[in-house]
Amino acid sequence: MTTGLYGGAFDPPHLGHVEVARAAKAHFHLPQLIVLVSAAPGHKEVEAPAVARLELARAAFPDDDVRLDPHARTIDLLRGERFDDPLFVIGADQFRDFPSWKEPDEVLALARLAVATRPGYPRERLDAVLAGVAKPDRVLFFDVEPNRAASTDIRALAAAGEPLDGLVPPAVAELIRARGLYIR
């Protein structure tokens, strides 16, 4: 049985993330995902502490298995944990950066990638990356509805006390407000 994995900083999780999870579960017939909140992402800085981002992710993905991921890199996760037929869900922008990941060909040896693409995304950008991987047959594409949410913008709105309607799930907005997250 395939295990869907969806990792990220989720700083904070937004409706774009929720749509990717929904579309991946529908397209690949997954009853749930293991949502992995990176405790200390190796690729970016985070503003909220890991425990807060974990709480936000649990609110955003209530039907999924949400866990804190202690591994800084995907390859370390795949080597350190055991999953049945892992299918690692990422967005098209992350796939564009896939060649810069730690040991990308080994990632593909240990897991398949499910890449979410949105209408209008230049396919030639993805094809260029696909041409450079050792196992292109281990990369699968699926479509998602476009969403304007971006974590950077959401953090700025939260810092300004602006409403987050239409950008994050209501439970996430409430937690951000209640915990005073992203206020500088």
CSV table of N, CA, C and O in Angstrom, one decimal, residues 1-74:
chain,number,residue,atom,x,y,z
A,1,MET,N,0.8,-1.2,0.0
A,1,MET,CA,0.0,0.0,0.0
A,1,MET,C,0.9,1.3,0.0
A,1,MET,O,1.9,1.3,0.7
A,2,THR,N,0.5,2.2,-0.8
A,2,THR,CA,1.3,3.5,-0.9
A,2,THR,C,1.1,4.3,0.3
A,2,THR,O,0.0,4.5,0.8
A,3,THR,N,2.2,4.9,0.8
A,3,THR,CA,2.1,5.9,1.9
A,3,THR,C,2.4,7.3,1.3
A,3,THR,O,3.5,7.5,0.8
A,4,GLY,N,1.4,8.1,1.4
A,4,GLY,CA,1.6,9.5,0.9
A,4,GLY,C,2.3,10.3,2.0
A,4,GLY,O,1.8,10.4,3.1
A,5,LEU,N,3.3,11.0,1.6
A,5,LEU,CA,4.1,11.9,2.5
A,5,LEU,C,4.0,13.3,2.0
A,5,LEU,O,4.3,13.5,0.8
A,6,TYR,N,3.7,14.2,2.9
A,6,TYR,CA,3.7,15.6,2.5
A,6,TYR,C,4.4,16.4,3.5
A,6,TYR,O,4.0,16.6,4.7
A,7,GLY,N,5.6,16.9,3.2
A,7,GLY,CA,6.5,17.6,4.1
A,7,GLY,C,6.6,19.1,3.8
A,7,GLY,O,6.4,19.5,2.7
A,8,GLY,N,6.9,19.8,4.9
A,8,GLY,CA,7.2,21.2,4.7
A,8,GLY,C,7.4,21.9,6.0
A,8,GLY,O,7.3,21.4,7.0
A,9,ALA,N,7.7,23.2,5.9
A,9,ALA,CA,7.9,24.1,7.0
A,9,ALA,C,6.5,24.4,7.6
A,9,ALA,O,6.3,24.6,8.8
A,10,PHE,N,5.5,24.6,6.7
A,10,PHE,CA,4.1,25.0,7.1
A,10,PHE,C,4.2,26.2,8.1
A,10,PHE,O,3.7,26.1,9.2
A,11,ASP,N,4.7,27.3,7.6
A,11,ASP,CA,5.0,28.5,8.5
A,11,ASP,C,4.3,29.7,7.9
A,11,ASP,O,4.9,30.6,7.5
A,12,PRO,N,2.9,29.7,7.9
A,12,PRO,CA,2.0,28.8,8.4
A,12,PRO,C,1.4,27.9,7.2
A,12,PRO,O,1.6,28.3,6.1
A,13,PRO,N,0.7,26.8,7.6
A,13,PRO,CA,0.0,26.1,6.5
A,13,PRO,C,-1.1,27.0,6.0
A,13,PRO,O,-1.8,27.7,6.8
A,14,HIS,N,-1.4,26.9,4.7
A,14,HIS,CA,-2.4,27.8,4.1
A,14,HIS,C,-3.3,26.9,3.1
A,14,HIS,O,-3.1,25.7,3.0
A,15,LEU,N,-4.2,27.6,2.5
A,15,LEU,CA,-5.2,26.9,1.7
A,15,LEU,C,-4.6,26.3,0.4
A,15,LEU,O,-5.1,25.3,-0.1
A,16,GLY,N,-3.4,26.8,0.0
A,16,GLY,CA,-2.7,26.2,-1.1
A,16,GLY,C,-2.2,24.8,-0.7
A,16,GLY,O,-2.3,23.8,-1.4
A,17,HIS,N,-1.6,24.8,0.5
A,17,HIS,CA,-1.1,23.5,1.0
A,17,HIS,C,-2.3,22.5,1.2
A,17,HIS,O,-2.2,21.3,0.8
A,18,VAL,N,-3.4,23.0,1.7
A,18,VAL,CA,-4.6,22.1,1.9
A,18,VAL,C,-5.1,21.6,0.5
A,18,VAL,O,-5.4,20.4,0.4
A,19,GLU,N,-5.1,22.4,-0.5
A,19,GLU,CA,-5.5,22.0,-1.8
A,19,GLU,C,-4.5,20.9,-2.4
A,19,GLU,O,-5.0,19.9,-3.0
A,20,VAL,N,-3.2,21.1,-2.2
A,20,VAL,CA,-2.3,20.1,-2.7
A,20,VAL,C,-2.6,18.8,-2.0
A,20,VAL,O,-2.6,17.7,-2.7
A,21,ALA,N,-2.8,18.8,-0.7
A,21,ALA,CA,-3.1,17.5,0.0
A,21,ALA,C,-4.3,16.9,-0.5
A,21,ALA,O,-4.4,15.7,-0.7
A,22,ARG,N,-5.4,17.7,-0.6
A,22,ARG,CA,-6.7,17.2,-1.1
A,22,ARG,C,-6.5,16.5,-2.5
A,22,ARG,O,-7.0,15.4,-2.7
A,23,ALA,N,-5.9,17.3,-3.4
A,23,ALA,CA,-5.7,16.8,-4.8
A,23,ALA,C,-4.9,15.5,-4.8
A,23,ALA,O,-5.1,14.6,-5.6
A,24,ALA,N,-3.8,15.5,-4.0
A,24,ALA,CA,-2.9,14.3,-4.0
A,24,ALA,C,-3.7,13.1,-3.5
A,24,ALA,O,-3.6,12.0,-4.1
A,25,LYS,N,-4.5,13.2,-2.5
A,25,LYS,CA,-5.3,12.1,-1.9
A,25,LYS,C,-6.3,11.6,-3.0
A,25,LYS,O,-6.4,10.4,-3.2
A,26,ALA,N,-6.9,12.6,-3.7
A,26,ALA,CA,-7.9,12.2,-4.7
A,26,ALA,C,-7.3,11.5,-5.9
A,26,ALA,O,-7.7,10.5,-6.3
A,27,HIS,N,-6.2,12.1,-6.4
A,27,HIS,CA,-5.6,11.6,-7.6
A,27,HIS,C,-4.9,10.2,-7.4
A,27,HIS,O,-5.0,9.4,-8.2
A,28,PHE,N,-4.3,10.0,-6.2
A,28,PHE,CA,-3.5,8.8,-6.0
A,28,PHE,C,-4.3,7.8,-5.1
A,28,PHE,O,-3.8,6.8,-4.7
A,29,HIS,N,-5.6,8.2,-4.8
A,29,HIS,CA,-6.5,7.3,-4.0
A,29,HIS,C,-5.9,6.9,-2.7
A,29,HIS,O,-5.8,5.8,-2.3
A,30,LEU,N,-5.4,8.0,-2.0
A,30,LEU,CA,-4.8,7.8,-0.7
A,30,LEU,C,-5.8,8.2,0.4
A,30,LEU,O,-6.4,9.3,0.3
A,31,PRO,N,-6.1,7.3,1.4
A,31,PRO,CA,-7.1,7.6,2.4
A,31,PRO,C,-6.6,8.8,3.3
A,31,PRO,O,-7.4,9.5,3.8
A,32,GLN,N,-5.3,8.9,3.5
A,32,GLN,CA,-4.8,10.0,4.2
A,32,GLN,C,-3.3,10.2,3.9
A,32,GLN,O,-2.7,9.3,3.2
A,33,LEU,N,-2.8,11.3,4.3
A,33,LEU,CA,-1.3,11.6,4.1
A,33,LEU,C,-0.7,11.6,5.5
A,33,LEU,O,-1.3,11.9,6.5
A,34,ILE,N,0.6,11.3,5.5
A,34,ILE,CA,1.4,11.7,6.7
A,34,ILE,C,2.0,13.0,6.4
A,34,ILE,O,2.8,13.2,5.4
A,35,VAL,N,1.5,14.0,7.1
A,35,VAL,CA,2.0,15.4,6.9
A,35,VAL,C,3.2,15.6,7.9
A,35,VAL,O,3.0,15.4,9.1
A,36,LEU,N,4.3,15.9,7.4
A,36,LEU,CA,5.5,16.0,8.1
A,36,LEU,C,6.0,17.5,8.3
A,36,LEU,O,6.4,18.1,7.3
A,37,VAL,N,5.9,18.0,9.5
A,37,VAL,CA,6.2,19.4,9.7
A,37,VAL,C,7.7,19.4,10.1
A,37,VAL,O,8.1,18.8,11.1
A,38,SER,N,8.5,20.0,9.2
A,38,SER,CA,10.0,20.0,9.5
A,38,SER,C,10.3,20.8,10.7
A,38,SER,O,10.0,22.0,10.8
A,39,ALA,N,10.9,20.2,11.7
A,39,ALA,CA,11.3,20.8,12.9
A,39,ALA,C,12.3,21.9,12.6
A,39,ALA,O,12.2,23.0,13.2
A,40,ALA,N,13.3,21.7,11.8
A,40,ALA,CA,14.3,22.6,11.4
A,40,ALA,C,14.7,22.5,10.0
A,40,ALA,O,15.6,21.7,9.6
A,41,PRO,N,13.9,23.1,9.1
A,41,PRO,CA,14.1,22.9,7.6
A,41,PRO,C,15.5,23.2,7.2
A,41,PRO,O,16.1,24.2,7.7
A,42,GLY,N,16.1,22.4,6.4
A,42,GLY,CA,17.5,22.6,5.9
A,42,GLY,C,17.5,23.6,4.8
A,42,GLY,O,18.6,24.0,4.4
A,43,HIS,N,16.4,24.0,4.3
A,43,HIS,CA,16.4,24.8,3.1
A,43,HIS,C,15.8,26.2,3.3
A,43,HIS,O,15.9,27.1,2.4
A,44,LYS,N,15.3,26.5,4.5
A,44,LYS,CA,14.7,27.9,4.7
A,44,LYS,C,14.7,28.2,6.2
A,44,LYS,O,14.6,27.3,7.0
A,45,GLU,N,14.6,29.5,6.4
A,45,GLU,CA,14.4,30.0,7.8
A,45,GLU,C,12.9,29.9,8.1
A,45,GLU,O,12.0,30.1,7.2
A,46,VAL,N,12.5,29.7,9.4
A,46,VAL,CA,11.1,29.7,9.8
A,46,VAL,C,11.0,30.7,10.9
A,46,VAL,O,11.9,31.0,11.6
A,47,GLU,N,9.8,31.3,11.0
A,47,GLU,CA,9.5,32.3,12.1
A,47,GLU,C,8.9,31.6,13.3
A,47,GLU,O,9.3,32.0,14.4
A,48,ALA,N,7.9,30.7,13.1
A,48,ALA,CA,7.2,30.1,14.3
A,48,ALA,C,8.0,28.9,14.8
A,48,ALA,O,8.6,28.2,14.0
A,49,PRO,N,8.0,28.7,16.1
A,49,PRO,CA,8.7,27.5,16.6
A,49,PRO,C,8.0,26.2,16.1
A,49,PRO,O,6.8,26.2,15.7
A,50,ALA,N,8.7,25.1,16.1
A,50,ALA,CA,8.2,23.8,15.5
A,50,ALA,C,6.9,23.4,16.2
A,50,ALA,O,6.0,23.0,15.5
A,51,VAL,N,6.8,23.5,17.5
A,51,VAL,CA,5.6,23.1,18.2
A,51,VAL,C,4.4,23.9,17.8
A,51,VAL,O,3.3,23.3,17.6
A,52,ALA,N,4.6,25.2,17.5
A,52,ALA,CA,3.5,26.0,17.0
A,52,ALA,C,3.1,25.6,15.6
A,52,ALA,O,1.9,25.5,15.2
A,53,ARG,N,4.1,25.4,14.7
A,53,ARG,CA,3.8,25.0,13.3
A,53,ARG,C,3.1,23.6,13.3
A,53,ARG,O,2.2,23.4,12.5
A,54,LEU,N,3.5,22.7,14.2
A,54,LEU,CA,2.8,21.4,14.3
A,54,LEU,C,1.4,21.6,14.7
A,54,LEU,O,0.5,21.0,14.1
A,55,GLU,N,1.1,22.5,15.7
A,55,GLU,CA,-0.3,22.7,16.1
A,55,GLU,C,-1.1,23.3,14.9
A,55,GLU,O,-2.2,22.9,14.6
A,56,LEU,N,-0.5,24.2,14.2
A,56,LEU,CA,-1.2,24.8,13.0
A,56,LEU,C,-1.5,23.8,11.9
A,56,LEU,O,-2.5,23.7,11.3
A,57,ALA,N,-0.5,22.9,11.7
A,57,ALA,CA,-0.6,21.9,10.7
A,57,ALA,C,-1.7,20.9,11.1
A,57,ALA,O,-2.5,20.4,10.3
A,58,ARG,N,-1.8,20.5,12.4
A,58,ARG,CA,-2.9,19.6,12.8
A,58,ARG,C,-4.3,20.3,12.6
A,58,ARG,O,-5.2,19.6,12.3
A,59,ALA,N,-4.3,21.6,12.7
A,59,ALA,CA,-5.6,22.3,12.5
A,59,ALA,C,-5.9,22.4,11.0
A,59,ALA,O,-7.1,22.3,10.6
A,60,ALA,N,-4.9,22.5,10.2
A,60,ALA,CA,-5.1,22.6,8.7
A,60,ALA,C,-5.4,21.2,8.1
A,60,ALA,O,-6.1,21.2,7.1
A,61,PHE,N,-4.8,20.2,8.7
A,61,PHE,CA,-5.0,18.8,8.1
A,61,PHE,C,-5.6,17.9,9.1
A,61,PHE,O,-5.0,16.9,9.5
A,62,PRO,N,-6.8,18.1,9.5
A,62,PRO,CA,-7.4,17.3,10.7
A,62,PRO,C,-7.7,15.9,10.3
A,62,PRO,O,-7.7,15.1,11.3
A,63,ASP,N,-7.7,15.5,9.1
A,63,ASP,CA,-8.0,14.1,8.7
A,63,ASP,C,-6.7,13.4,8.4
A,63,ASP,O,-6.8,12.2,7.9
A,64,ASP,N,-5.6,14.0,8.5
A,64,ASP,CA,-4.3,13.4,8.2
A,64,ASP,C,-3.5,13.1,9.5
A,64,ASP,O,-3.8,13.6,10.5
A,65,ASP,N,-2.5,12.3,9.3
A,65,ASP,CA,-1.5,12.0,10.4
A,65,ASP,C,-0.4,13.0,10.3
A,65,ASP,O,0.5,13.0,9.5
A,66,VAL,N,-0.5,14.0,11.2
A,66,VAL,CA,0.5,15.1,11.3
A,66,VAL,C,1.5,14.8,12.3
A,66,VAL,O,1.2,14.6,13.5
A,67,ARG,N,2.8,14.9,11.9
A,67,ARG,CA,3.9,14.6,12.8
A,67,ARG,C,5.0,15.6,12.6
A,67,ARG,O,5.2,16.2,11.6
A,68,LEU,N,5.8,15.7,13.7
A,68,LEU,CA,7.0,16.6,13.6
A,68,LEU,C,8.1,15.7,13.0
A,68,LEU,O,8.4,14.6,13.4
A,69,ASP,N,8.8,16.3,12.0
A,69,ASP,CA,9.9,15.6,11.3
A,69,ASP,C,11.2,16.2,11.8
A,69,ASP,O,11.5,17.3,11.5
A,70,PRO,N,12.0,15.4,12.5
A,70,PRO,CA,13.2,15.9,13.0
A,70,PRO,C,14.4,16.0,12.0
A,70,PRO,O,15.4,16.5,12.3
A,71,HIS,N,14.1,15.5,10.8
A,71,HIS,CA,15.2,15.4,9.8
A,71,HIS,C,15.2,16.7,9.0
A,71,HIS,O,14.2,17.2,8.6
A,72,ALA,N,16.4,17.3,8.8
A,72,ALA,CA,16.5,18.5,8.0
A,72,ALA,C,16.3,18.4,6.5
A,72,ALA,O,16.0,19.3,5.8
A,73,ARG,N,16.6,17.2,6.0
A,73,ARG,CA,16.6,16.9,4.6
A,73,ARG,C,15.7,15.7,4.3
A,73,ARG,O,15.7,14.7,5.1
A,74,THR,N,15.1,15.7,3.1
A,74,THR,CA,14.2,14.6,2.7
A,74,THR,C,14.9,13.2,2.7
A,74,THR,O,14.4,12.2,3.2
